[in-house]
Coordinates of C-alpha atoms and ligand atoms in Angstrom, one line a residue:
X17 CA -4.1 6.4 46.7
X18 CA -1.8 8.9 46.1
X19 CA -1.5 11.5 43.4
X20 CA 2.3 11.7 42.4
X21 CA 3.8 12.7 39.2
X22 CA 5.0 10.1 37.7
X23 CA 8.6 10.1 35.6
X24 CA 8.7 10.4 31.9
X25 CA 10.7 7.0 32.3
X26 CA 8.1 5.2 34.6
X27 CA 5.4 6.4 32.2
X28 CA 7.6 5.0 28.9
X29 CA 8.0 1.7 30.6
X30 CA 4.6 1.4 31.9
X31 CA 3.2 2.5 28.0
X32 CA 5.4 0.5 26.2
X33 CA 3.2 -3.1 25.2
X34 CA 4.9 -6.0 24.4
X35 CA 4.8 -8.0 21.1
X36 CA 1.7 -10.1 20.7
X37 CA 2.7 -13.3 20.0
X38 CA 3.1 -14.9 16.9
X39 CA 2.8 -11.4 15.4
X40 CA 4.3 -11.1 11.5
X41 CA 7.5 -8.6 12.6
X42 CA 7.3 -7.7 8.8
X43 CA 4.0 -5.5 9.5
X44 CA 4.3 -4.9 13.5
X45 CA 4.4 -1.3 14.0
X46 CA 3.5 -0.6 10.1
X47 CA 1.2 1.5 8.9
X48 CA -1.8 0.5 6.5
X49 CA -0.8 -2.2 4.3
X50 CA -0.9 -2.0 0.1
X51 CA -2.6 -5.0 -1.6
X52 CA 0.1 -5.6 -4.1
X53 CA 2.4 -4.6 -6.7
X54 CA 2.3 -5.9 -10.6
X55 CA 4.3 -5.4 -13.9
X56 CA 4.3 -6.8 -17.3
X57 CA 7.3 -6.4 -19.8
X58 CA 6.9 -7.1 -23.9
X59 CA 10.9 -6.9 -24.4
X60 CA 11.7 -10.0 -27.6
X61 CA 14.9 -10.4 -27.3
X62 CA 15.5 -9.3 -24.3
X63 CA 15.6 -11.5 -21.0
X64 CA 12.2 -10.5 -19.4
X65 CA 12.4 -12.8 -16.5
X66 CA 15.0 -11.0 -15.1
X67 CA 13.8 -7.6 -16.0
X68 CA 10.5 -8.4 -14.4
X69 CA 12.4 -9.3 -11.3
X70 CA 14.3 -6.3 -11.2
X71 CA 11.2 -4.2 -11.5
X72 CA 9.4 -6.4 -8.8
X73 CA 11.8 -5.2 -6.3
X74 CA 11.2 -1.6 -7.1
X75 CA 7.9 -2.7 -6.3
X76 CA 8.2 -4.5 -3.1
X77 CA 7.1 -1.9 -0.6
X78 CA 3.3 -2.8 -2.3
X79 CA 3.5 -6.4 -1.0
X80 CA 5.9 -8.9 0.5
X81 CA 4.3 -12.0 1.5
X82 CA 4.6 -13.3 -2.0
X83 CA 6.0 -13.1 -5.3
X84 CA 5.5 -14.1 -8.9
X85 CA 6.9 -14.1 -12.3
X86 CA 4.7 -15.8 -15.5
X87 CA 6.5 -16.0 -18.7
X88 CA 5.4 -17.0 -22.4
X89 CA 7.7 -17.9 -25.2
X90 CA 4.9 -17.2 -27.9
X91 CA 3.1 -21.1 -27.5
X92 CA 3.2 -21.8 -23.9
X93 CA 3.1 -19.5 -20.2
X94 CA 5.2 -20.8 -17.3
X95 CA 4.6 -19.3 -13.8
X96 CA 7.2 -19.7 -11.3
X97 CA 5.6 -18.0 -7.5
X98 CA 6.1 -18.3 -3.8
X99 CA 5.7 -17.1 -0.5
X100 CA 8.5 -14.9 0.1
X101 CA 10.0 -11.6 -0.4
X102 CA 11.3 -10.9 -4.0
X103 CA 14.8 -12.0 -3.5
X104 CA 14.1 -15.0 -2.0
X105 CA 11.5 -16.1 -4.1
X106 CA 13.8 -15.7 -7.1
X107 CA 17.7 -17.2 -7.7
X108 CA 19.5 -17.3 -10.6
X109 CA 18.4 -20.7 -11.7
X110 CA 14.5 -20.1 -11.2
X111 CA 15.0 -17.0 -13.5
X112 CA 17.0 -18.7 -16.3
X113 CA 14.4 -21.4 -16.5
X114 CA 11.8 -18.5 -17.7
X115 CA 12.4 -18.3 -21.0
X116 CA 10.0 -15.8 -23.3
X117 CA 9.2 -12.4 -25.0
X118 CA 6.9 -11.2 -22.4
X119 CA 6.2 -11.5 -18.9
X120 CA 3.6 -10.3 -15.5
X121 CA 5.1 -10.3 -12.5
X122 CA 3.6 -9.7 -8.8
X123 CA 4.4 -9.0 -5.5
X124 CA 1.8 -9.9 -2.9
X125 CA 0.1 -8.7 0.7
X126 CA -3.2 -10.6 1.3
X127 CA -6.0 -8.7 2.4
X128 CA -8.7 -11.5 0.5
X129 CA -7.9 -15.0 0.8
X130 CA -5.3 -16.4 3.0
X131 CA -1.5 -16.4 2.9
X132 CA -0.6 -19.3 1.4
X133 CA 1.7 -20.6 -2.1
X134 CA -2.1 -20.8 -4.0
X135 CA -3.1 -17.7 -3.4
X136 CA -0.2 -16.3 -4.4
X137 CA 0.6 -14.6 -8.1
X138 CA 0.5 -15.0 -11.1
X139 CA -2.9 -16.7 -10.8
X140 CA -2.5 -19.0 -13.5
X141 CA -6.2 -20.5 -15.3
X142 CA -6.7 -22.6 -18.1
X143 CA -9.3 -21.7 -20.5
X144 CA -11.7 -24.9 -22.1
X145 CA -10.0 -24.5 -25.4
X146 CA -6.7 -25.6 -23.9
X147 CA -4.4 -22.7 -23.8
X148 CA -3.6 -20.6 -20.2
X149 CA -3.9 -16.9 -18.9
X150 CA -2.0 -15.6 -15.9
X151 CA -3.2 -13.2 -14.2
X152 CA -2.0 -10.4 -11.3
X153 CA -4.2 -8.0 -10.0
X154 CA -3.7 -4.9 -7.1
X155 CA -7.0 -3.8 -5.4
X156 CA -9.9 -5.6 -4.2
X157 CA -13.5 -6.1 -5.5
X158 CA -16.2 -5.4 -3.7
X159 CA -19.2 -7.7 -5.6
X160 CA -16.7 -11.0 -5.0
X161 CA -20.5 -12.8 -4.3
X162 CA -22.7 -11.4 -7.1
X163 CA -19.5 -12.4 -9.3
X164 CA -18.9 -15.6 -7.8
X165 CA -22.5 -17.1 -8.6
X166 CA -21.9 -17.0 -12.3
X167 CA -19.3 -19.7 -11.8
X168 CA -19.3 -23.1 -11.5
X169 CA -16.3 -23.8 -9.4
X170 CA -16.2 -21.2 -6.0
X171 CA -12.8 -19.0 -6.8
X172 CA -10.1 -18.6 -3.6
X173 CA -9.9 -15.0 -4.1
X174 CA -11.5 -12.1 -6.3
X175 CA -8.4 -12.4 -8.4
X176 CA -9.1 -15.7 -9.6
X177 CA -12.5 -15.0 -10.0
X178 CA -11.3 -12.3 -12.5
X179 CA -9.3 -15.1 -14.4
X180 CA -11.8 -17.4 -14.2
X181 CA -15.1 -15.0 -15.8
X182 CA -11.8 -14.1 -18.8
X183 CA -11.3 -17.5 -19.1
X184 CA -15.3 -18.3 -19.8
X185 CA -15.4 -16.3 -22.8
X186 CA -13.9 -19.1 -25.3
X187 CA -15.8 -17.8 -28.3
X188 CA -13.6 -14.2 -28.5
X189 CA -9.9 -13.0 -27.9
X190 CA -9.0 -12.4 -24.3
X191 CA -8.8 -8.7 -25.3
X192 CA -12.3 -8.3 -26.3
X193 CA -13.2 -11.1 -23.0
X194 CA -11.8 -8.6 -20.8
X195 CA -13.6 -5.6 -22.9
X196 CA -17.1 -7.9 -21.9
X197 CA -16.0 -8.6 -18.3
X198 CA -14.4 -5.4 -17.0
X199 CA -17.6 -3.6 -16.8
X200 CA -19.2 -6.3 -14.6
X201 CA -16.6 -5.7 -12.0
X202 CA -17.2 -3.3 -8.4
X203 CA -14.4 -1.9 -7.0
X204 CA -10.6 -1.3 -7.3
X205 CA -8.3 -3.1 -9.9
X206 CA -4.9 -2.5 -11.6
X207 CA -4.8 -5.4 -13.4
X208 CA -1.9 -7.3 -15.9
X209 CA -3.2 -10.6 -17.9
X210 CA -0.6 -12.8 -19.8
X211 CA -1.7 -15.1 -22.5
X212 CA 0.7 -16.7 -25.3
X213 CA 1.1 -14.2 -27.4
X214 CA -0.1 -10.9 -25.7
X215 CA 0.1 -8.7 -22.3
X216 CA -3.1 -7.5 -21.5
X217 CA -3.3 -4.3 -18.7
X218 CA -6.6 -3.3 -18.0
X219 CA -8.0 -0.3 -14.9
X220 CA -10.9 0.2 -13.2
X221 CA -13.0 2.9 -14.3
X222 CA -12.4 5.3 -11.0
X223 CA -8.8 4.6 -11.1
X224 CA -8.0 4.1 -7.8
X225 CA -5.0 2.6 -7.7
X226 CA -2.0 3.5 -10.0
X227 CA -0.9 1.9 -13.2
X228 CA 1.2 3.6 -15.7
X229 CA 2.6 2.7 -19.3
X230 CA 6.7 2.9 -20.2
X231 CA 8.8 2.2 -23.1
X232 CA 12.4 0.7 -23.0
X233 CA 14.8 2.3 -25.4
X234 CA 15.0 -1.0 -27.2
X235 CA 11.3 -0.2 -28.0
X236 CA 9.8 -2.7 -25.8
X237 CA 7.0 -2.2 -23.3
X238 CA 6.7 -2.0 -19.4
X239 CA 3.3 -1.7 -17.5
X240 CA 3.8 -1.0 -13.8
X241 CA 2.2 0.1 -10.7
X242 CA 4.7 2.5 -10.3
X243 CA 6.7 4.5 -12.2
X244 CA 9.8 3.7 -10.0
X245 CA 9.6 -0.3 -11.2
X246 CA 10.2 1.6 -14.9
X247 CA 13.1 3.7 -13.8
X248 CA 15.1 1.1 -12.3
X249 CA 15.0 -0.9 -16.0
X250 CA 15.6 2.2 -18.1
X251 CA 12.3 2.5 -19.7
X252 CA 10.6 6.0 -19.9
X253 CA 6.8 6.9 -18.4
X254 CA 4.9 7.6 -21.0
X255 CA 1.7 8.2 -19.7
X256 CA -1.2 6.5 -17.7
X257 CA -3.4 3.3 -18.3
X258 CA -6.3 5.4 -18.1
X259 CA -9.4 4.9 -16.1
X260 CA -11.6 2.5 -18.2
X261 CA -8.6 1.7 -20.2
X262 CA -7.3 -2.0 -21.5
X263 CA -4.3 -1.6 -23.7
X264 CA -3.2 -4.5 -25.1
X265 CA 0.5 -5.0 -26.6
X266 CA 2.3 -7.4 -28.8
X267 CA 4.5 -7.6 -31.7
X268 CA 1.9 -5.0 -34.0
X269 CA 2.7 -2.1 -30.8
X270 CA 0.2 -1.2 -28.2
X271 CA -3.8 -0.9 -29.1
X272 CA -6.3 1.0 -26.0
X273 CA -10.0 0.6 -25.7
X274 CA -11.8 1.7 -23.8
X275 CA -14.8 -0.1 -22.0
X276 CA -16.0 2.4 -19.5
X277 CA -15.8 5.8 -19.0
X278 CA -13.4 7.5 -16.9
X279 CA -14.9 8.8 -13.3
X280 CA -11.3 9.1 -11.7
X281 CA -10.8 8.8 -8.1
X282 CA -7.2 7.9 -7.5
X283 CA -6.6 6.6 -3.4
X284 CA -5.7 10.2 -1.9
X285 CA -3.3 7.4 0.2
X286 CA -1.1 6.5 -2.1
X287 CA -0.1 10.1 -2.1
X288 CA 0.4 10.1 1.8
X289 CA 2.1 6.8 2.9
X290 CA 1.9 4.1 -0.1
X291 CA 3.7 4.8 -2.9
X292 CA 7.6 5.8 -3.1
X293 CA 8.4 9.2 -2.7
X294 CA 10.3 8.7 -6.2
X295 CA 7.0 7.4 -8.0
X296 CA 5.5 10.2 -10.1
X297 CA 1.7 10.5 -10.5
X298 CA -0.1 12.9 -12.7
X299 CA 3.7 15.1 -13.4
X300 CA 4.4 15.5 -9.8
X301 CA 6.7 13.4 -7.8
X302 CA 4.9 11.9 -4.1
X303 CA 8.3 13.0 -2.5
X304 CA 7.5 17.1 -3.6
X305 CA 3.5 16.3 -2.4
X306 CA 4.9 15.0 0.8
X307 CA 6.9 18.1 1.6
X308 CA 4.3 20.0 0.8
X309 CA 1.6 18.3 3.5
X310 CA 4.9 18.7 5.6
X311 CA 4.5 22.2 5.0
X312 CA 1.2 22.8 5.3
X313 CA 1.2 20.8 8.7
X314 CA 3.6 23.6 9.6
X315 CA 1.4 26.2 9.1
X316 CA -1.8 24.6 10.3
X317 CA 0.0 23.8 13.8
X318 CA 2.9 25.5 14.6
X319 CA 4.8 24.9 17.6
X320 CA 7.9 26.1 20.1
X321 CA 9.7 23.5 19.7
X322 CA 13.6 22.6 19.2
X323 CA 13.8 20.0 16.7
X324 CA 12.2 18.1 13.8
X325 CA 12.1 14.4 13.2
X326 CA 10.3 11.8 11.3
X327 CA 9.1 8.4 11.9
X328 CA 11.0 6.2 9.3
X329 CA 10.5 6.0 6.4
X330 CA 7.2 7.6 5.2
X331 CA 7.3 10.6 7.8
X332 CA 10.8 11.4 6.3
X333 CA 9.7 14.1 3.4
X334 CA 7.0 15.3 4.8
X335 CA 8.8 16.1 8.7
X336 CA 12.0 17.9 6.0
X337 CA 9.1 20.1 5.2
X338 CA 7.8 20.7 8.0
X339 CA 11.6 21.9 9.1
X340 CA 11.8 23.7 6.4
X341 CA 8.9 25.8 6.8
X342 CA 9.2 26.3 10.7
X343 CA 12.6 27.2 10.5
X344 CA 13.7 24.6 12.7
X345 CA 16.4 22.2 12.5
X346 CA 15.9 18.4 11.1
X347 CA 17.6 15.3 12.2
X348 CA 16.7 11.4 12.6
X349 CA 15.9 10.8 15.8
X350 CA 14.5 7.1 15.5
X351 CA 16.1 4.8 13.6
X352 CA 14.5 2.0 11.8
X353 CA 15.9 -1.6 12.4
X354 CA 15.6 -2.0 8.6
X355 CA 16.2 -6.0 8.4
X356 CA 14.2 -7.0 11.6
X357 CA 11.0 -8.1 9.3
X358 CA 12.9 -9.9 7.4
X359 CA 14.3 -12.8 9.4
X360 CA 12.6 -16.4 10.1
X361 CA 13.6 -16.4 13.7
X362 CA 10.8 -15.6 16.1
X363 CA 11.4 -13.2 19.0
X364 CA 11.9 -15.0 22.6
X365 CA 9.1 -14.0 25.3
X366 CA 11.7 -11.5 26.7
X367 CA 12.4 -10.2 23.2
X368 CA 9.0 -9.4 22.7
X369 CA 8.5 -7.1 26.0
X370 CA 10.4 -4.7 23.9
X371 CA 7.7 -4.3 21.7
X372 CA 8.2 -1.3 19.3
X373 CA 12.1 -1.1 20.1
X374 CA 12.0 -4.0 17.7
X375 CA 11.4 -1.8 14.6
X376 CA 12.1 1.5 15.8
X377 CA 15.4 2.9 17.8
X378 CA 15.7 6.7 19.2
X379 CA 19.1 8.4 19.4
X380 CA 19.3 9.4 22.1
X381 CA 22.0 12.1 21.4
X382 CA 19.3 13.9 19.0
X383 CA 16.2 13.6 21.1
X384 CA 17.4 13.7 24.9
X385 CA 15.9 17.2 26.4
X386 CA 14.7 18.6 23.4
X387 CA 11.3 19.5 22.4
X388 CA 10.6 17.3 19.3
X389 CA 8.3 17.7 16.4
X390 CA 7.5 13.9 15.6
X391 CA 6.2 13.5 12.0
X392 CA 4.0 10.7 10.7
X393 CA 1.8 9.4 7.9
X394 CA -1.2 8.1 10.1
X395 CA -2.3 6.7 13.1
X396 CA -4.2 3.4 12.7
X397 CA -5.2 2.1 15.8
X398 CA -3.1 3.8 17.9
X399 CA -0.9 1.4 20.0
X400 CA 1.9 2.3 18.0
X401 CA 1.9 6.0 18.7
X402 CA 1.6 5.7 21.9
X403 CA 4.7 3.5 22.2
X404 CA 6.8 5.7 19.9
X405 CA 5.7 8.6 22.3
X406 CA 6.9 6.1 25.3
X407 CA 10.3 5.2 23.9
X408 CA 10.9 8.5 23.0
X409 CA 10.2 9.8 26.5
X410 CA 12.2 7.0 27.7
X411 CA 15.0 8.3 25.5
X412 CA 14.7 11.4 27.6
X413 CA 12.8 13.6 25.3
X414 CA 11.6 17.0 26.8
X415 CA 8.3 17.3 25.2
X416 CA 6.7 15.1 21.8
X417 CA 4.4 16.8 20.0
X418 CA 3.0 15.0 16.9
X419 CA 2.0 15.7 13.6
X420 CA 0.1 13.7 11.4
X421 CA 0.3 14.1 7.8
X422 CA -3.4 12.7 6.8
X423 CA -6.9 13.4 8.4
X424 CA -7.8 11.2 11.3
X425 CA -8.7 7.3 9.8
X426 CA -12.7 6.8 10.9
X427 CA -13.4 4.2 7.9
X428 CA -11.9 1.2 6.9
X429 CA -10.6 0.8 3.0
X430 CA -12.9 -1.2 0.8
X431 CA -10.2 -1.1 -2.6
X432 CA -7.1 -2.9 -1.7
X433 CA -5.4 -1.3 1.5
X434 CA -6.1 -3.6 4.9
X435 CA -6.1 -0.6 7.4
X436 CA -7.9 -2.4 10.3
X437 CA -12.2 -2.8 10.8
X438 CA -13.8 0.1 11.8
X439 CA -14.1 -1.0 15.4
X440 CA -10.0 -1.1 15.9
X441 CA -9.7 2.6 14.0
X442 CA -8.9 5.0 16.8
X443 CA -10.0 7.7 14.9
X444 CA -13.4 6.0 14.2
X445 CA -14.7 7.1 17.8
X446 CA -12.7 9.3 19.6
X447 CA -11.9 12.9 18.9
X448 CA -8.1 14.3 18.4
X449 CA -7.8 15.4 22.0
X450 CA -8.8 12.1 23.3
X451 CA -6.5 10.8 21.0
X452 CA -3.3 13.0 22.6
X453 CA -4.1 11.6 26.0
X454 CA -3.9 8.1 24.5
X455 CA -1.0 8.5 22.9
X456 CA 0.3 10.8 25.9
X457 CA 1.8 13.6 23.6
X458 CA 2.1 16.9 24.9
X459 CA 0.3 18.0 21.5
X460 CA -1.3 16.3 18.4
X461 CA -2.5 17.7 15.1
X462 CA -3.7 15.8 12.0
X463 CA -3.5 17.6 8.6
X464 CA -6.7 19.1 7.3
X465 CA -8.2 17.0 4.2
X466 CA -8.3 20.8 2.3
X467 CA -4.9 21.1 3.5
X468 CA -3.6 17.2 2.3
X469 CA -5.2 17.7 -0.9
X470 CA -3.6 21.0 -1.8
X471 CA -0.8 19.4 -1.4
X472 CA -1.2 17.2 -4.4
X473 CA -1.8 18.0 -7.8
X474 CA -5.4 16.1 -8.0
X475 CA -8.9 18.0 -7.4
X476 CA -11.1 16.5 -4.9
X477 CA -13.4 15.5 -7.3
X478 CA -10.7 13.1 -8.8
X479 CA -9.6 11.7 -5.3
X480 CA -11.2 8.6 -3.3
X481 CA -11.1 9.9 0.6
X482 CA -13.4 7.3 2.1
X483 CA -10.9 6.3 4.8
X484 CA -11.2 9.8 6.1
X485 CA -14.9 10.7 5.3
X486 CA -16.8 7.8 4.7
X487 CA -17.3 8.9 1.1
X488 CA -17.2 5.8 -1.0
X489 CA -17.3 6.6 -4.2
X490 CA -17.2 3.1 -5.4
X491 CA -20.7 1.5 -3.5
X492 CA -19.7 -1.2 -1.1
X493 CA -22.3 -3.4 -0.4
X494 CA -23.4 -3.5 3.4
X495 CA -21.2 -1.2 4.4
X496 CA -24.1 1.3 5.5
X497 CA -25.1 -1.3 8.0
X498 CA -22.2 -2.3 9.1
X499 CA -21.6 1.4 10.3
X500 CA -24.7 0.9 11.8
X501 CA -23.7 -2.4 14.0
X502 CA -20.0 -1.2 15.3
X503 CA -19.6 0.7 18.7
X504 CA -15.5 1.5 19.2
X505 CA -15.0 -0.1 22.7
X506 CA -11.4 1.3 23.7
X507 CA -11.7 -0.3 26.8
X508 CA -10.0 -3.2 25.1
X509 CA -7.5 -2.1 23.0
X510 CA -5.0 -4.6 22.5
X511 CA -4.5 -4.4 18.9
X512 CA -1.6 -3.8 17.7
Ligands
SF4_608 S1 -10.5 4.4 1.3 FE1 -8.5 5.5 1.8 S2 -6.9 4.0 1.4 FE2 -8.8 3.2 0.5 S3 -8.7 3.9 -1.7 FE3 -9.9 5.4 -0.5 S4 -8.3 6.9 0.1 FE4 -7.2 5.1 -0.5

C-alpha cells in the first residue's frame, strides 16, 4: 500500500456523494428546516385573499410543501389548500373565489404527520353546534399523547388536535375556548384561528417561535410570523403577540388576554439561519445580528487567508462581516442554482452523481488558488460540508477554512425545526477537530454560544439553545432516555 499524496481534485471527486435517490431536491443540501409560516389579515373592504397570498410568499422560506388560504365572509369560512409552493397553489381564479373580511393563511414543511393534501393548512374543524374554525399553526407540541386521549376521534397531527380540543368547548366563544385550552398545551406554537366573524392569534407562553402584530394604513390588521410578510403589504409592526398572549380582532379593534405568564425563550435559531435577514425581532433586524456573529467569528478565529465567501443564502451577512472585520476582501464564490428545488422532473442516475453541484456552483474565477474563508449557518450532519469543501477543492481552491456561525448541533429540536435525530447530528459525538478531518478543511471553527448571543439583542435567559446545549426549557417527554439509548455510529454515514 502506498502512501502518496493524493490531488485536491482526486480527493474532491472521491468526497463528493451522489444524490440519494428519490431525495426531495427542494431540501437536499439545506440546512435545518422551519415548521411553517402563518398570517391572518382583518382588512373589510379590502381583498384579503390576495393580500394573504402576497404575505404567504414573504413567508415561504418557513415552509414549502404546502400552502393554504381560509376566508370568511362574516356567515361562512372557505379554505382553499394544497401541496405546493405558494404560487402554484394559488392562480387568479382560486383567489377570486375567496371572498371575505378576514383571512389565515399558511405555508407548510411537515415535521408531524405526513406530506400529504390533509395534512396540509388551514386545518379546517367543525364545531357540534354547526359553525367551522380554521386553524394554522408553526411549532410542534410535545404532549400530542396526553392531549390526544381527551378525544374521541385520534387527530393526524398536533395541529388538528389543537382545533379539535377549541372546537370541544361549545358552551363559550372560541376566544375564551382557546383562553381554557392554551394552558393545557406543551411545547412551541405560533398560532392563527379563523372563525366567522373573528381572527384569533394566540402564543405559547416561552415564545419560541415568532409572531408579531401590524396595522395596514387602511386600519386593518395583519398577524404574521414575520415582520417581512407585513412589509410587503404596507402594514406597520406594531409590536409582538406576547408570550401567553391571544389577541383577538374584529370589527370592535383588537382585545389581548392573557392566559399564562410570559417565560420567554425565543429559538436562538431563528436569529442564525431561519428567519430573513429583513425580519425584525425585538428592534433589531436578523441581517445587523448576522453581521455581527460574522464579526465575532472574525475575532474568535482569525485566519491568513485571501478571500471571503459565503454559502448561499444564509452564510451571506454573516461571511460580509466577517470581511469586514478581517479586512479582507468579499465575493460569491458558490453560486446557488436557485430554481433547481423547484422543478417536478427527477434527476437521471448520472444526474445524481453530481450530488451537491445540483444546488451549489463555485466560480471558479473567485476561488481558483486562493485561500478561502467559507462562511455557514450550521453543519447538520455533515455530508454536505464535506462536499462543499470537495467541490470547492475541485474548483481549484488553495486552502478552505470554514466558519460556522452557530455552536456545534449535539441535540435534536423538539419545537418545530426537523434538524435530524440525535444519532445523524455530527456534532452529537464527535469533537470540532474530528469534525475538520471529515469535512477535510484545512481549518474549522464554530461560533461560541457567548459569542452568537452577543450578537443578538436577547439575554440568555430569554433564548431557547437546546440544539446546542441540551437545555430544554420546554420538558420533552422521554427525551432523557432517549439520550440515554443513542450511540453516534459514523461508520455509516450516509445521510444526507
Ligand atoms: S432547539 Fe434549537 S432550533 Fe429548536 S427552538 Fe431551541 S434553539 Fe431553536
Amino acid at each position: 500500500m502506498t502512501n502518496e499524496p493524493i490531488e485536491p481534485r482526486e480527493r474532491a471527486a472521491a468526497a463528493v456523494e451522489p444524490l440519494p435517490e428519490g431525495v426531495d431536491l427542494a431540501s437536499y443540501g439545506e440546512g435545518p428546516r422551519e415548521e411553517c409560516g402563518v398570517v391572518g389579515i382583518y382588512a373589510p373592504g379590502e381583498d384579503v385573499a390576495t393580500l394573504t397570498y402576497f404575505a404567504l410568499y414573504a413567508l415561504q422560506h418557513r415552509g414549502q410543501e404546502s400552502a393554504g388560504i381560509a376566508v370568511s365572509d362574516g356567515r361562512r369560512l372557505v379554505v382553499h389548500k394544497d401541496m405546493g409552493l405558494v404560487n402554484q397553489v394559488f392562480r387568479d381564479t382560486s383567489l377570486a373565489a375567496l371572498h371575505g373580511d378576514l383571512a389565515i393563511g399558511h405555508c407548510r414543511y411537515s415535521t408531524t404527520g405526513a406530506s400529504s393534501w390533509e395534512n396540509a393548512q388551514p386545518i379546517y374543524y367543525e364545531t357540534p353546534t354547526g359553525g367551522g374554525i380554521a386553524l394554522g399553526h408553526n411549532g410542534n407540541l410535545v404532549n400530542t399523547n396526553e392531549l390526544a386521549r381527551k378525544l374521541d376521534q385520534p387527530p393526524r397531527n398536533d395541529s388538528e388536535l389543537m382545533a379539535a380540543l377549541l372546537a370541544r368547548d361549545v358552551d363559550v366563544s372560541l376566544e375564551e375556548a382557546i383562553v381554557r385550552t392554551a394552558p393545557q398545551l406543551r411545547g412551541a406554537y405560533s398560532v392563527v384561528v379563523l372563525d366567522e366573524q373573528r381572527i384569533h392569534a394566540f402564543r405559547d407562553p416561552n415564545g419560541v417561535r415568532p409572531l408579531q402584530i401590524g396595522r395596514l394604513p387602511t386600519g386593518g390588521w395583519v398577524v404574521a410570523s414575520e415582520s417581512a410578510a407585513l412589509d410587503i403589504i404596507g402594514a406597520v409592526l406594531v409590536r409582538d403577540v406576547e408570550p401567553g398572549e391571544v389577541v383577538s380582532i374584529d370589527g370592535n379593534g383588537l382585545r389581548s388576554q392573557r392566559f399564562a405568564e410570559a417565560t420567554p425563550t425565543f429559538c436562538l435559531f431563528e436569529w442564525v439561519y431561519l428567519a430573513r435577514p429583513d425580519h425584525r425581532q425585538d428592534d433589531r433586524s436578523v441581517l445587523y445580528a448576522r453581521r455581527n456573529m460574522g464579526r465575532q467569528l472574525a475575532r474568535e478565529a482569525p485566519v491568513d487567508a485571501d478571500i471571503v465567501i459565503p454559502v448561499p443564502e444564509a452564510g451571506r451577512d454573516a461571511a460580509a462581516g466577517y470581511a469586514a472585520e478581517a479586512a479582507l476582501p468579499f465575493a460569491d464564490g458558490l453560486v446557488k442554482n436557485r430554481y433547481v428545488g423547484r422543478t417536478f422532473i427527477q434527476p437521471t442516475q448520472s444526474l445524481r452523481q453530481l450530488g451537491i453541484r445540483l444546488k451549489l456552483s463555485p466560480v471558479r474565477e473567485v476561488v481558483e488558488g486562493r485561500r478561502l474563508v467559507v462562511v455557514d449557518d450550521s453543519i447538520v450532519r455533515g455530508n454536505t460540508a464535506r462536499q462543499l469543501v470537495a467541490m470547492l477543492r475541485s474548483a481549484g481552491a488553495a486552502e478552505v477554512h470554514m466558519r460556522i456561525t452557530s455552536p456545534p448541533i449535539a441535540n435534536p429540536c423538539y419545537y418545530g425545526i426537523d434538524m435530524a435525530s440525535r444519532a445523524e447530528l455530527i456534532g452529537a459525538d464527535l469533537d470540532v477537530e474530528a469534525i475538520r478531518e471529515f469535512l477535510d478543511a484545512d481549518s474549522l471553527h464554530y461560533i461560541s454560544l457567548d459569542g452568537l448571543i452577543d450578537a443578538t439583542p436577547d439575554d440568555r435567559s430569554q433564548l431557547c439553545t437546546a440544539c446546542f446545549t441540551g437545555d430544554y426549557p420546554i420538558p420533552v417527554p422521554g427525551e432523557q432516555e432517549q439520550l440515554a439509548q443513542i450511540r453516534f455510529d459514523f461508520s455509516d454515514d450516509t445521510a444526507g
